[in-house]
Amino acid sequence: AQSVTQPDIHITVSEGASLELRCNYSYGATPYLFWYVQSPGQGLQLLLKYFSGDTLVQGIKGFEAEFKRSQSSFNLRKPSVHWSDAAGYFCAVANSGGSNYKLTFGKGTLLTVNP
Amino acid sequence: DGGITQSPKYLFRKEGQNVTLSCEQNLNHDAMYWYRQDPGQGLRLIYYSQIVNDFQKGDIAEGYSVSREKKESFPLTVTSAQKNPTAFYLCASSIVMEQGFYNEQFFGPGTRLTVL
């Protein structure tokens, strides 16, 4: 069964600093990978996704992520964090084969941004 | 504007009462989903539906029920059999996935249910 691990429950960075949020997945074939962001009390918004091709994907709000098959990772990065980036971040994996709909989420990383 | 609407945003119920959460979408998506989110947890799938009048159980369906009478609507009922119903509930929708092709899910703003 597919699974997602986000090893950092809570990360604090200063505004303007760089950011990397870690995501490791477990899946037999090439997965479909996603990063979502959730503001407090809100739904989830898709930041970026990886289906195939270039392993470095660009998303909204200046975020990017890199798929590394050898490390089963899909880490999210941003070169300079803004105070408005404070939110919960969720990595998710979907089955790339068949008609399996299932989207499996990690437990999330809460990002705090200090002024 | 196209999107997903969930109502109400906050819902309070007494223990032992059934409660129904609304989810409506005007994205013309075939598939709809219900997730539960608890503090410090990821999202867990309750039920999903890929077509009208059909739905399947997700990972934590016990104590919940759904219906899909219209393409636009996928209400979730939290029954008295659900032992810990207090949570944040999120509805999502997507285009129906074809063989080997996945479409991302779009989420509503959520309903926070508190059982007193």
Tab-separated table of C-alpha atoms in Angstrom:
chain	number	residue	atom	x	y	z
A	1	ALA	CA	0.000	0.000	0.000
A	2	GLN	CA	1.165	3.499	-0.743
A	3	SER	CA	2.166	5.788	2.107
A	4	VAL	CA	3.596	9.250	2.676
A	5	THR	CA	5.896	10.426	5.447
A	6	GLN	CA	6.489	14.028	6.350
A	7	PRO	CA	9.138	13.809	9.059
A	8	ASP	CA	8.865	17.400	10.262
A	9	ILE	CA	5.693	18.141	12.219
A	10	HIS	CA	6.516	21.818	12.758
A	11	ILE	CA	9.112	24.105	11.179
A	12	THR	CA	9.883	27.707	12.063
A	13	VAL	CA	11.792	29.983	9.719
A	14	SER	CA	12.460	33.688	9.547
A	15	GLU	CA	10.903	35.774	6.841
A	16	GLY	CA	13.239	35.920	3.858
A	17	ALA	CA	14.964	32.656	4.715
A	18	SER	CA	14.912	29.646	2.433
A	19	LEU	CA	12.607	26.728	3.081
A	20	GLU	CA	12.658	23.011	2.422
A	21	LEU	CA	9.854	20.704	3.530
A	22	ARG	CA	10.545	16.998	3.319
A	23	CYS	CA	8.310	14.316	1.880
A	24	ASN	CA	9.075	10.631	1.444
A	25	TYR	CA	6.699	8.208	-0.199
A	26	SER	CA	6.334	4.484	-0.468
A	27	TYR	CA	4.958	3.179	-3.738
A	28	GLY	CA	6.012	0.410	-6.095
A	29	ALA	CA	5.806	2.214	-9.411
A	30	THR	CA	6.269	5.825	-10.459
A	31	PRO	CA	3.781	7.759	-8.388
A	32	TYR	CA	1.800	10.880	-9.006
A	33	LEU	CA	2.900	13.384	-6.349
A	34	PHE	CA	1.296	16.527	-5.004
A	35	TRP	CA	1.872	19.305	-2.530
A	36	TYR	CA	-1.117	21.093	-1.022
A	37	VAL	CA	-1.231	24.094	1.307
A	38	GLN	CA	-3.883	24.705	3.953
A	39	SER	CA	-4.443	27.994	5.742
A	40	PRO	CA	-5.987	27.715	9.232
A	41	GLY	CA	-9.596	26.593	9.078
A	42	GLN	CA	-9.591	26.421	5.294
A	43	GLY	CA	-9.599	23.835	2.573
A	44	LEU	CA	-6.557	22.670	0.639
A	45	GLN	CA	-5.054	24.439	-2.332
A	46	LEU	CA	-2.825	22.649	-4.831
A	47	LEU	CA	0.698	24.103	-4.953
A	48	LEU	CA	2.206	21.796	-7.541
A	49	LYS	CA	2.141	18.284	-8.926
A	50	TYR	CA	4.434	15.750	-10.551
A	51	PHE	CA	3.169	13.218	-13.056
A	52	SER	CA	6.171	12.543	-15.297
A	53	GLY	CA	8.970	14.253	-17.196
A	54	ASP	CA	11.157	16.946	-15.681
A	55	THR	CA	11.822	16.053	-12.073
A	56	LEU	CA	11.914	19.676	-10.966
A	57	VAL	CA	8.422	21.126	-10.995
A	58	GLN	CA	7.368	24.694	-10.499
A	59	GLY	CA	4.220	25.650	-8.659
A	60	ILE	CA	2.286	28.653	-7.525
A	61	LYS	CA	3.451	31.241	-4.986
A	62	GLY	CA	7.111	30.694	-5.882
A	63	PHE	CA	7.291	27.077	-4.698
A	64	GLU	CA	9.092	24.253	-6.435
A	65	ALA	CA	9.622	20.581	-5.716
A	66	GLU	CA	12.046	17.963	-6.918
A	67	PHE	CA	11.212	14.317	-7.480
A	68	LYS	CA	14.091	12.000	-6.608
A	69	ARG	CA	13.261	8.415	-7.411
A	70	SER	CA	16.417	7.011	-5.802
A	71	GLN	CA	15.472	8.612	-2.484
A	72	SER	CA	11.688	8.201	-2.822
A	73	SER	CA	11.415	11.876	-2.032
A	74	PHE	CA	9.480	14.887	-3.255
A	75	ASN	CA	10.735	17.817	-1.198
A	76	LEU	CA	9.145	21.240	-1.419
A	77	ARG	CA	11.339	24.347	-1.583
A	78	LYS	CA	11.068	28.095	-1.649
A	79	PRO	CA	14.087	30.410	-1.832
A	80	SER	CA	12.639	33.233	0.266
A	81	VAL	CA	9.716	32.755	2.622
A	82	HIS	CA	7.043	35.407	3.110
A	83	TRP	CA	4.958	35.817	6.257
A	84	SER	CA	1.879	34.821	4.245
A	85	ASP	CA	3.409	31.381	3.659
A	86	ALA	CA	2.640	30.398	7.251
A	87	ALA	CA	0.260	27.442	6.863
A	88	GLY	CA	0.005	23.681	6.885
A	89	TYR	CA	1.656	21.829	4.015
A	90	PHE	CA	0.601	18.372	2.915
A	91	CYS	CA	2.336	15.990	0.571
A	92	ALA	CA	0.201	13.393	-1.194
A	93	VAL	CA	0.691	10.451	-3.527
A	94	ALA	CA	-1.697	8.856	-5.993
A	95	ASN	CA	-1.604	5.567	-7.810
A	96	SER	CA	-0.343	6.103	-11.352
A	97	GLY	CA	-1.873	2.940	-12.747
A	98	GLY	CA	-5.332	1.627	-13.357
A	99	SER	CA	-8.417	3.440	-12.249
A	100	ASN	CA	-7.379	3.714	-8.649
A	101	TYR	CA	-8.558	7.078	-7.451
A	102	LYS	CA	-6.850	6.945	-4.088
A	103	LEU	CA	-4.924	9.979	-2.871
A	104	THR	CA	-2.866	9.261	0.254
A	105	PHE	CA	-1.775	12.203	2.394
A	106	GLY	CA	1.064	12.699	4.813
A	107	LYS	CA	0.297	14.116	8.244
A	108	GLY	CA	1.508	17.532	7.226
A	109	THR	CA	4.101	20.082	8.280
A	110	LEU	CA	3.046	23.256	10.035
A	111	LEU	CA	5.127	26.227	8.954
A	112	THR	CA	5.577	29.227	11.236
A	113	VAL	CA	7.239	32.348	9.848
A	114	ASN	CA	8.946	34.764	12.213
A	115	PRO	CA	9.161	38.454	11.250
B	1	ASP	CA	-17.018	31.377	-10.347
B	2	GLY	CA	-16.642	27.615	-10.356
B	3	GLY	CA	-15.909	25.910	-7.115
B	4	ILE	CA	-16.961	23.726	-4.225
B	5	THR	CA	-19.308	24.920	-1.512
B	6	GLN	CA	-19.588	23.340	1.901
B	7	SER	CA	-22.160	24.375	4.421
B	8	PRO	CA	-22.337	25.202	7.175
B	9	LYS	CA	-18.816	26.275	8.115
B	10	TYR	CA	-19.406	25.413	11.784
B	11	LEU	CA	-21.854	22.825	13.069
B	12	PHE	CA	-22.700	21.841	16.604
B	13	ARG	CA	-24.717	18.773	17.529
B	14	LYS	CA	-25.585	16.825	20.601
B	15	GLU	CA	-24.184	13.358	21.055
B	16	GLY	CA	-26.445	10.700	19.570
B	17	GLN	CA	-27.887	12.899	16.835
B	18	ASN	CA	-27.336	12.344	13.145
B	19	VAL	CA	-26.089	15.327	11.186
B	20	THR	CA	-25.746	15.964	7.449
B	21	LEU	CA	-22.980	18.015	5.899
B	22	SER	CA	-23.573	19.614	2.536
B	23	CYS	CA	-21.182	19.617	-0.424
B	24	GLU	CA	-22.028	21.185	-3.784
B	25	GLN	CA	-19.789	21.701	-6.807
B	26	ASN	CA	-20.300	23.521	-10.098
B	27	LEU	CA	-17.084	22.350	-11.724
B	28	ASN	CA	-18.879	19.653	-13.723
B	29	HIS	CA	-16.675	17.058	-12.054
B	30	ASP	CA	-17.817	13.460	-12.039
B	31	ALA	CA	-15.933	12.356	-8.926
B	32	MET	CA	-16.502	13.624	-5.410
B	33	TYR	CA	-14.866	12.741	-2.100
B	34	TRP	CA	-15.247	13.207	1.628
B	35	TYR	CA	-12.259	13.436	3.941
B	36	ARG	CA	-11.899	13.761	7.668
B	37	GLN	CA	-9.076	15.785	9.228
B	38	ASP	CA	-8.100	15.631	12.890
B	39	PRO	CA	-5.558	17.947	14.581
B	40	GLY	CA	-2.029	17.112	13.542
B	41	GLN	CA	-3.232	14.512	11.077
B	42	GLY	CA	-3.400	14.230	7.370
B	43	LEU	CA	-6.636	13.693	5.534
B	44	ARG	CA	-8.375	10.332	5.701
B	45	LEU	CA	-10.856	9.263	3.054
B	46	ILE	CA	-14.379	8.495	4.224
B	47	TYR	CA	-16.330	7.905	0.997
B	48	TYR	CA	-15.970	8.665	-2.661
B	49	SER	CA	-18.206	8.634	-5.714
B	50	GLN	CA	-17.162	8.504	-9.350
B	51	ILE	CA	-20.636	8.666	-10.853
B	52	VAL	CA	-24.186	9.529	-9.898
B	53	ASN	CA	-25.984	6.863	-7.875
B	54	ASP	CA	-22.765	5.052	-7.077
B	55	PHE	CA	-20.257	5.440	-4.239
B	56	GLN	CA	-17.602	3.421	-2.429
B	57	LYS	CA	-16.248	3.263	1.089
B	58	GLY	CA	-12.913	4.814	1.844
B	59	ASP	CA	-10.584	4.012	4.713
B	60	ILE	CA	-12.816	5.161	7.585
B	61	ALA	CA	-16.424	4.747	6.415
B	62	GLU	CA	-17.828	3.273	9.635
B	63	GLY	CA	-20.420	5.566	11.195
B	64	TYR	CA	-20.887	7.611	8.019
B	65	SER	CA	-23.273	7.459	5.077
B	66	VAL	CA	-23.521	9.303	1.758
B	67	SER	CA	-25.763	9.696	-1.251
B	68	ARG	CA	-25.111	10.838	-4.805
B	69	GLU	CA	-28.452	11.618	-6.425
B	70	LYS	CA	-27.112	14.529	-8.452
B	71	LYS	CA	-23.770	15.138	-10.107
B	72	GLU	CA	-23.377	18.426	-8.258
B	73	SER	CA	-24.138	17.197	-4.756
B	74	PHE	CA	-22.569	14.680	-2.361
B	75	PRO	CA	-23.965	15.070	1.173
B	76	LEU	CA	-22.346	13.270	4.095
B	77	THR	CA	-24.331	12.061	7.106
B	78	VAL	CA	-22.489	11.549	10.350
B	79	THR	CA	-24.524	9.018	12.266
B	80	SER	CA	-24.737	8.304	15.964
B	81	ALA	CA	-22.665	5.181	15.298
B	82	GLN	CA	-19.583	7.316	14.650
B	83	LYS	CA	-17.711	7.170	17.946
B	84	ASN	CA	-15.603	10.306	17.585
B	85	PRO	CA	-17.380	12.614	15.139
B	86	THR	CA	-15.790	15.892	16.205
B	87	ALA	CA	-13.448	16.812	13.349
B	88	PHE	CA	-12.910	19.004	10.314
B	89	TYR	CA	-14.617	17.582	7.212
B	90	LEU	CA	-13.435	18.361	3.718
B	91	CYS	CA	-15.188	17.683	0.452
B	92	ALA	CA	-13.307	17.439	-2.833
B	93	SER	CA	-14.043	16.795	-6.485
B	94	SER	CA	-12.133	15.823	-9.596
B	95	ILE	CA	-12.513	14.734	-13.181
B	96	VAL	CA	-12.935	10.967	-13.347
B	97	MET	CA	-9.570	9.363	-13.701
B	98	GLU	CA	-8.882	7.279	-16.754
B	99	GLN	CA	-6.500	4.382	-17.040
B	100	GLY	CA	-3.053	5.609	-16.128
B	101	PHE	CA	-4.053	9.259	-15.850
B	102	TYR	CA	-4.763	11.132	-12.681
B	103	ASN	CA	-6.537	14.422	-12.231
B	104	GLU	CA	-5.939	16.431	-9.109
B	105	GLN	CA	-8.637	16.962	-6.539
B	106	PHE	CA	-10.108	20.381	-5.758
B	107	PHE	CA	-11.178	21.041	-2.195
B	108	GLY	CA	-13.984	22.939	-0.539
B	109	PRO	CA	-13.473	25.212	2.498
B	110	GLY	CA	-14.519	22.546	5.009
B	111	THR	CA	-17.057	22.127	7.805
B	112	ARG	CA	-15.985	21.960	11.426
B	113	LEU	CA	-18.288	19.616	13.321
B	114	THR	CA	-18.354	19.672	17.096
B	115	VAL	CA	-20.379	17.111	18.988
B	116	LEU	CA	-21.223	18.197	22.501
